[in-house]
Coordinates of C-alpha atoms and ligand atoms in Angstrom, one line a residue:
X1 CA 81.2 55.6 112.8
X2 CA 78.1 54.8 111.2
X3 CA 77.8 52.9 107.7
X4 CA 78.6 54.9 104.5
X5 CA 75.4 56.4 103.4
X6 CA 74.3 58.5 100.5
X7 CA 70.9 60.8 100.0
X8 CA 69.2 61.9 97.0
X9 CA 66.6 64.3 95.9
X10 CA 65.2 65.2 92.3
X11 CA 63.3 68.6 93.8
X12 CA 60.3 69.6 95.8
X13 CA 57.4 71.1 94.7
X14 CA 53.6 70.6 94.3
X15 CA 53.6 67.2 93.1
X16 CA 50.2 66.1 93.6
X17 CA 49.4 62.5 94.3
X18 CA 46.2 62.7 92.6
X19 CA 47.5 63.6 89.3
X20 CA 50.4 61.2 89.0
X21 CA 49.6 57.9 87.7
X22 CA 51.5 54.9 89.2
X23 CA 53.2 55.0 85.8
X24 CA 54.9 57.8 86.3
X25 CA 55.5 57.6 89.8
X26 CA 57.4 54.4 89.1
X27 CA 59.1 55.7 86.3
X28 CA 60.9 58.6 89.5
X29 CA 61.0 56.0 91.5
X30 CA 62.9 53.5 89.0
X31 CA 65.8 56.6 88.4
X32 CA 66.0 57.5 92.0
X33 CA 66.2 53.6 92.8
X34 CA 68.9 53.3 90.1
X35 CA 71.0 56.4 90.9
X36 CA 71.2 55.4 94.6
X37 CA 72.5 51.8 93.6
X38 CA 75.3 53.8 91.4
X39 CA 76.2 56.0 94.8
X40 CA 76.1 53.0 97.0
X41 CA 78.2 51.1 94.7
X42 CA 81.1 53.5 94.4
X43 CA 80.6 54.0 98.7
X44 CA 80.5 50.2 99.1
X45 CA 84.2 50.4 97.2
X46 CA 86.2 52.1 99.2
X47 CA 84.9 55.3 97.3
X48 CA 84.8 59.0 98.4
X49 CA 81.7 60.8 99.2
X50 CA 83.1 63.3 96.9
X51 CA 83.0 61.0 94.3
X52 CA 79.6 59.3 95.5
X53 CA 77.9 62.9 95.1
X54 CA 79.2 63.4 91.6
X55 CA 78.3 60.6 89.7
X56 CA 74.8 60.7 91.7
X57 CA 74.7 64.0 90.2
X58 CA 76.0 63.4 86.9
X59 CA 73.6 60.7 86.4
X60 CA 70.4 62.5 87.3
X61 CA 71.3 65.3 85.1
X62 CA 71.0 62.5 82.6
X63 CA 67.8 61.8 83.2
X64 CA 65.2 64.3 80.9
X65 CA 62.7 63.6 84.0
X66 CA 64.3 66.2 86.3
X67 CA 65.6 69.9 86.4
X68 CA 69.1 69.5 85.6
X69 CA 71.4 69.1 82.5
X70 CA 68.8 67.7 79.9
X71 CA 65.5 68.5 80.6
X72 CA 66.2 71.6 82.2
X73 CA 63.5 74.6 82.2
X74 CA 63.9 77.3 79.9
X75 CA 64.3 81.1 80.6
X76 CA 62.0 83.4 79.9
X77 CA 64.1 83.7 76.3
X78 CA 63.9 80.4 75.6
X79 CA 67.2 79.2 76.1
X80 CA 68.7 77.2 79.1
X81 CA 71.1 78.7 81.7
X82 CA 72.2 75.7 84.1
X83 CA 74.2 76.0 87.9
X84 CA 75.8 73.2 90.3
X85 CA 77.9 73.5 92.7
X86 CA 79.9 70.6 94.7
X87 CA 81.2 70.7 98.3
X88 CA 84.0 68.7 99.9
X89 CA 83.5 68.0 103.7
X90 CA 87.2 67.6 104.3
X91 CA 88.5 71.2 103.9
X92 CA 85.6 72.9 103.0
X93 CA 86.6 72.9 99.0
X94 CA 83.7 74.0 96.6
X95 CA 83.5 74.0 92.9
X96 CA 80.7 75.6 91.1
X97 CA 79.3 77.3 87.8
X98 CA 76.4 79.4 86.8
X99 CA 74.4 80.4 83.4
X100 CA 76.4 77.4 81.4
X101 CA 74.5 76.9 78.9
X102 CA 76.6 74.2 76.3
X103 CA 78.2 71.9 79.6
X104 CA 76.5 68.4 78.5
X105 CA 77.2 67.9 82.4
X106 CA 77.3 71.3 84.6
X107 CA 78.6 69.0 88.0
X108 CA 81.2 67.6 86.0
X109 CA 82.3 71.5 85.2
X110 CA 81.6 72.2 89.1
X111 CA 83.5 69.3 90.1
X112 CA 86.3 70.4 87.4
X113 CA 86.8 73.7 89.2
X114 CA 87.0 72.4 92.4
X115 CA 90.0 70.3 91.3
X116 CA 91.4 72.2 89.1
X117 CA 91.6 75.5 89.7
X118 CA 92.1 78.3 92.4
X119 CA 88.4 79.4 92.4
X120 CA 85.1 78.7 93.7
X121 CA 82.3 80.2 91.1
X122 CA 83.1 80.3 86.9
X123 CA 80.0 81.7 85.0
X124 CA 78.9 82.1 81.8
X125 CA 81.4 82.0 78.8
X126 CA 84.2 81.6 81.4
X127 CA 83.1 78.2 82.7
X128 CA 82.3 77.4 79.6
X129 CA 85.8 77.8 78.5
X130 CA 87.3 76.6 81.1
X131 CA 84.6 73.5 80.7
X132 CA 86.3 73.0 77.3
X133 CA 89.9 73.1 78.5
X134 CA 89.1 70.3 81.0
X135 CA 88.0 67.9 77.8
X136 CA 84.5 68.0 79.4
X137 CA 81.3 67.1 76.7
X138 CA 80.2 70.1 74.7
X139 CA 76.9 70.0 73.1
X140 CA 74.4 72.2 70.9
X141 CA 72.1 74.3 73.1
X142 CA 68.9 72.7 72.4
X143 CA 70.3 69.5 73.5
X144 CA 68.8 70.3 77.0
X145 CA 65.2 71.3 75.5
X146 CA 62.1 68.6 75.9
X147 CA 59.2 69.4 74.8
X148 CA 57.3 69.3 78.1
X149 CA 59.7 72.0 79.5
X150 CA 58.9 74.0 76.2
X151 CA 55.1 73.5 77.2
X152 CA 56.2 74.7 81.1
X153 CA 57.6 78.0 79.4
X154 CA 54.2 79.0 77.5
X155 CA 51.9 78.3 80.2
X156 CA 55.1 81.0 82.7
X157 CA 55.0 83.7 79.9
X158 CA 51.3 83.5 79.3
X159 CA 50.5 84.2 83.1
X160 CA 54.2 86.0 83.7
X161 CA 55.2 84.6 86.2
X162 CA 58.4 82.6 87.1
X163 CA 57.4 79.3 88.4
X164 CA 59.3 76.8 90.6
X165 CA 59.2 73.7 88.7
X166 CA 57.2 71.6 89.8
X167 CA 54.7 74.5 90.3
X168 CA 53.7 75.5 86.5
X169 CA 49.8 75.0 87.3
X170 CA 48.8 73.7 84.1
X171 CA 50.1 70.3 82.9
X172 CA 51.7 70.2 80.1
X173 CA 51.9 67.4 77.5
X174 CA 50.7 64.6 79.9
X175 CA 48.6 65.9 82.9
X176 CA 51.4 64.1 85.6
X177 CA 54.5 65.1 84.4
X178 CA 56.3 67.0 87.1
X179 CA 60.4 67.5 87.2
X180 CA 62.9 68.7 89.6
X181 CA 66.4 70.3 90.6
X182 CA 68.6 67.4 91.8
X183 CA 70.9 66.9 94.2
X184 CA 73.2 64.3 96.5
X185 CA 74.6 63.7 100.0
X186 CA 77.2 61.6 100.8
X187 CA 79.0 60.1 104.3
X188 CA 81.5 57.5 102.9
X189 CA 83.5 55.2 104.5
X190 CA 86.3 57.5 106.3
X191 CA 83.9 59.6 107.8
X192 CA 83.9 62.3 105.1
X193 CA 81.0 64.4 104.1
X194 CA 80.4 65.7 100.5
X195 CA 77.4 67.5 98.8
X196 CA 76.3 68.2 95.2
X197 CA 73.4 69.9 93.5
X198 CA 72.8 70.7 89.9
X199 CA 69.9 72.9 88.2
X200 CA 68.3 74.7 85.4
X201 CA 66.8 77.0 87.8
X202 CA 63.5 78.1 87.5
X203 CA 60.6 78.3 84.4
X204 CA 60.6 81.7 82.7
X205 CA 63.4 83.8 84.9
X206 CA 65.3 86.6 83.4
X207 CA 68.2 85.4 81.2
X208 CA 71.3 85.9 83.9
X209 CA 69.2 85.5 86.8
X210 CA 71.2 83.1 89.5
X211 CA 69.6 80.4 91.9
X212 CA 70.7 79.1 95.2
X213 CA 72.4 75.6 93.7
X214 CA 75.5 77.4 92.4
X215 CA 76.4 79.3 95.8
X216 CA 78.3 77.0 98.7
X217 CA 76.2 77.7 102.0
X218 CA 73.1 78.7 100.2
X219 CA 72.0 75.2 98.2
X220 CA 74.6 73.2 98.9
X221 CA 77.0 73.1 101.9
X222 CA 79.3 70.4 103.1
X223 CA 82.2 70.6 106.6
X224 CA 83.2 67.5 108.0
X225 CA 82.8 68.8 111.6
X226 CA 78.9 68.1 111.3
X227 CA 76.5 68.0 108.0
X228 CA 76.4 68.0 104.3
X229 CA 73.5 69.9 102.3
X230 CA 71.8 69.6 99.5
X231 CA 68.7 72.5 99.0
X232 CA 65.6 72.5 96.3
X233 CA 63.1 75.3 96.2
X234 CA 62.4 79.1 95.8
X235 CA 65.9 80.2 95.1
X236 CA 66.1 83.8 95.7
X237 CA 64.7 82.4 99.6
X238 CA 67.5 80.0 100.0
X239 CA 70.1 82.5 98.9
X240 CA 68.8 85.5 101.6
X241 CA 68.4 82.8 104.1
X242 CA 72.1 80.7 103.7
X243 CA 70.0 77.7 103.8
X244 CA 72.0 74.7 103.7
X245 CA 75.1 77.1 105.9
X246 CA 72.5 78.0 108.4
X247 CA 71.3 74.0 109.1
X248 CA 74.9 73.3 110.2
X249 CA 75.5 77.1 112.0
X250 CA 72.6 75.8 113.9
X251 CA 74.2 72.5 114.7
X252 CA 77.8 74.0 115.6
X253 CA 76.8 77.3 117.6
X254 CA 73.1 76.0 119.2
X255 CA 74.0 71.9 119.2
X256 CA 70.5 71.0 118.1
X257 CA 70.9 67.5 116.5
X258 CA 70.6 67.5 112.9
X259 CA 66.4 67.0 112.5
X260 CA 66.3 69.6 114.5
X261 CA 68.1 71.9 112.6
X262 CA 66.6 71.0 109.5
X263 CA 63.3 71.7 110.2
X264 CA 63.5 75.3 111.9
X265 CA 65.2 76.0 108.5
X266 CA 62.1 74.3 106.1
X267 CA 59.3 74.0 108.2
X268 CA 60.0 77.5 110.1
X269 CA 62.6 80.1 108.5
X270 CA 61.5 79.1 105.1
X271 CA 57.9 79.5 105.8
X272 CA 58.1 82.5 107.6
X273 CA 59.6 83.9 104.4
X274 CA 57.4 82.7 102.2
X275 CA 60.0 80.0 100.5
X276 CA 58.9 76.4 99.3
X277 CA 61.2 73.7 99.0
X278 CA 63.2 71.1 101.1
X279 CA 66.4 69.8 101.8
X280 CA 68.4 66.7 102.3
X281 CA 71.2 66.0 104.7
X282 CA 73.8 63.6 106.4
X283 CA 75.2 64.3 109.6
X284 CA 78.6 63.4 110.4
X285 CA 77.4 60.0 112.5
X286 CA 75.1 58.8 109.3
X287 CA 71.8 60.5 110.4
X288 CA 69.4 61.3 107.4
X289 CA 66.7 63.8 107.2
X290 CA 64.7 65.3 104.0
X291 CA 62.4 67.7 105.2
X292 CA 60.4 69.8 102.5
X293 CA 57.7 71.5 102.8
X294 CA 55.8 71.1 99.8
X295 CA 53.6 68.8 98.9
X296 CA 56.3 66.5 97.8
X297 CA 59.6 65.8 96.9
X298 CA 61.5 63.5 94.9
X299 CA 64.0 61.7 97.3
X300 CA 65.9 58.2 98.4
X301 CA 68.7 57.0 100.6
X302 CA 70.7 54.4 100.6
X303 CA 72.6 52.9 103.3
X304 CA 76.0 50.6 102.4
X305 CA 74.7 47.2 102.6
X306 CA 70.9 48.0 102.9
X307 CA 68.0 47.9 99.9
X308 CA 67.4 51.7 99.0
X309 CA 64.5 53.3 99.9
X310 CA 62.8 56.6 98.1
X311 CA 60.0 58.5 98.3
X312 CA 57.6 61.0 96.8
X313 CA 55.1 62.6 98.9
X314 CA 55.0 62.8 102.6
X315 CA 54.9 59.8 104.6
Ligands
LIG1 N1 66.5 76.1 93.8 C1 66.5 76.1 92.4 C2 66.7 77.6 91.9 O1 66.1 78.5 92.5 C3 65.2 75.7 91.8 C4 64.7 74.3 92.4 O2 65.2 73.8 93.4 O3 63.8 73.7 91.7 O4 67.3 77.7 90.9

């Protein structure tokens, strides 16, 4: 068995070096840096990748800079409809919501339904109820809203389109800011595997309209028997293609080793239909890969024992 490891990513997208200012690049890499030390820490316990995943989660929905819990993107009506959904390596448990919209912290309402109760998806003004019954935060809709995201949404509805975050072409308040989905993988010290990831989808889609985060085997996948998934990218892709299922069907029924897998899924399948985005995963033995295929994404692992790393744009 390998050492406990944890990945993380904060989405894919165009980030382009040339318009980031070390500033702001520091600023990513400070909360990835940060979030991974929280992940390791719990790992370095004695902690469950389950629970490794979560907090990652929790805390990067926390952070205004990325796609998820505050500082999500708005819909094309202005409001904010978020999705996660969490996977447990062990007996293929998933918990997951979709289009909460008052859930200070939609993993914690994923993660709620997972332990909690007998089913897989709540959406809507049902996960938001059951949200409440768990004692979980509730807070005013415009809690999520920041003004660059606000910004994001004129520049979509002016040119109507829907825009994968880090893609709106026109910068908004400062000329660098760029934000992402998040997302976590986790191998922890008895060889379990666990996956989270947590959205506010993309800029200006249809009130309603569903990613790939919420949906177990399209953004987010985790089985024990060989790899946990976390996806970022062009939704609707991920969903028609079972992205994060298909890396490990391509592991258990073809026995390509995990880089292997991953890229036929984002440098090939997702290409081929037109998708941009990326992935991260652990393989059961501690292997790492997050390959995107966009011009960059927001990512770090961290090893049990070992200084994290993270990244930005390809190596
Ligand atoms: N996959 C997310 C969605 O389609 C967006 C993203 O990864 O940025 O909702």
């Amino acid at each position: 068995m390998e050492k406990a490891v944890i990945a993380i990513h904060g989405g894919a997208g165009t980030l382009s070096r040339s318009n980031t200012s070390p500033e702001t690049a520091r600023k990513y890499t400070e909360a990835l840096h940060q979030t991974l030390l929280a992940g390791q820490a719990i790992l370095a316990a004695g902690g469950s990748a389950l629970d490794a995943v979560t907090e990652a989660v929790r805390l990067l929905e926390d952070i205004p800079l990325f796609n998820a819990g505050t500082g999500s993107v708005f819909t094309h009506a202005a409001t904010h409809e978020m999705d996660a959904c969490i996977m447990d390596g062990r007996r293929l448990d998933a918990g997951a919501v979709a289009g909460v919209r008052c859930v200070r912290n939609p993993i914690l309402a994923a993660r709620a339904v997972l332990d909690n109760s007998p089913h897989v998806l709540l959406i809507s003004d049902g996960a938001e109820q059951f949200a409440r019954e768990q004692g979980l935060e509730i807070v005013a809709p415009d809690f999520f809203s920041t003004a660059e995201r606000a910004a994001q949404l004129r520049q979509a509805r002016g040119q109507e389109q829907v825009f994968l975050d880090h893609d709106v072409p026109v910068p908004p308040i400062s000329p660098d800011t760029k934000f992402g989905t998040v997302g976590a993988v986790a191998l922890d010290s008895q060889g379990n595997l666990a996956a989270a990831t947590s959205t506010g989808g993309m800029t200006n889609k249809r009130p309603g309209r569903v990613g790939d985060s919420p949906l177990p085997g399209a953004g987010c996948y985790a089985n024990n028997a060989n790899v946990a998934v976390s996806c970022t990218g062009t939704g609707e892709v991920f969903i028609r293609m079972l992205a994060a299922y298909d890396v490990a069907a391509l592991m258990e029924y073809s026995g390509v080793s995990l880089p292997e897998a991953a890229d036929r899924v984002i440098k090939e399948k997702l290409v081929a239909l037109n998708g941009e985005g990326g992935l991260i995963a652990i393989d059961r033995e501690g292997h790492v890969v997050m390959p995107f295929n966009t011009e960059g994404m927001y990512r770090g692992v961290a090893w049990v024992g070992d200084i994290p790393s993270v990244g930005i744009w390809q190596e």
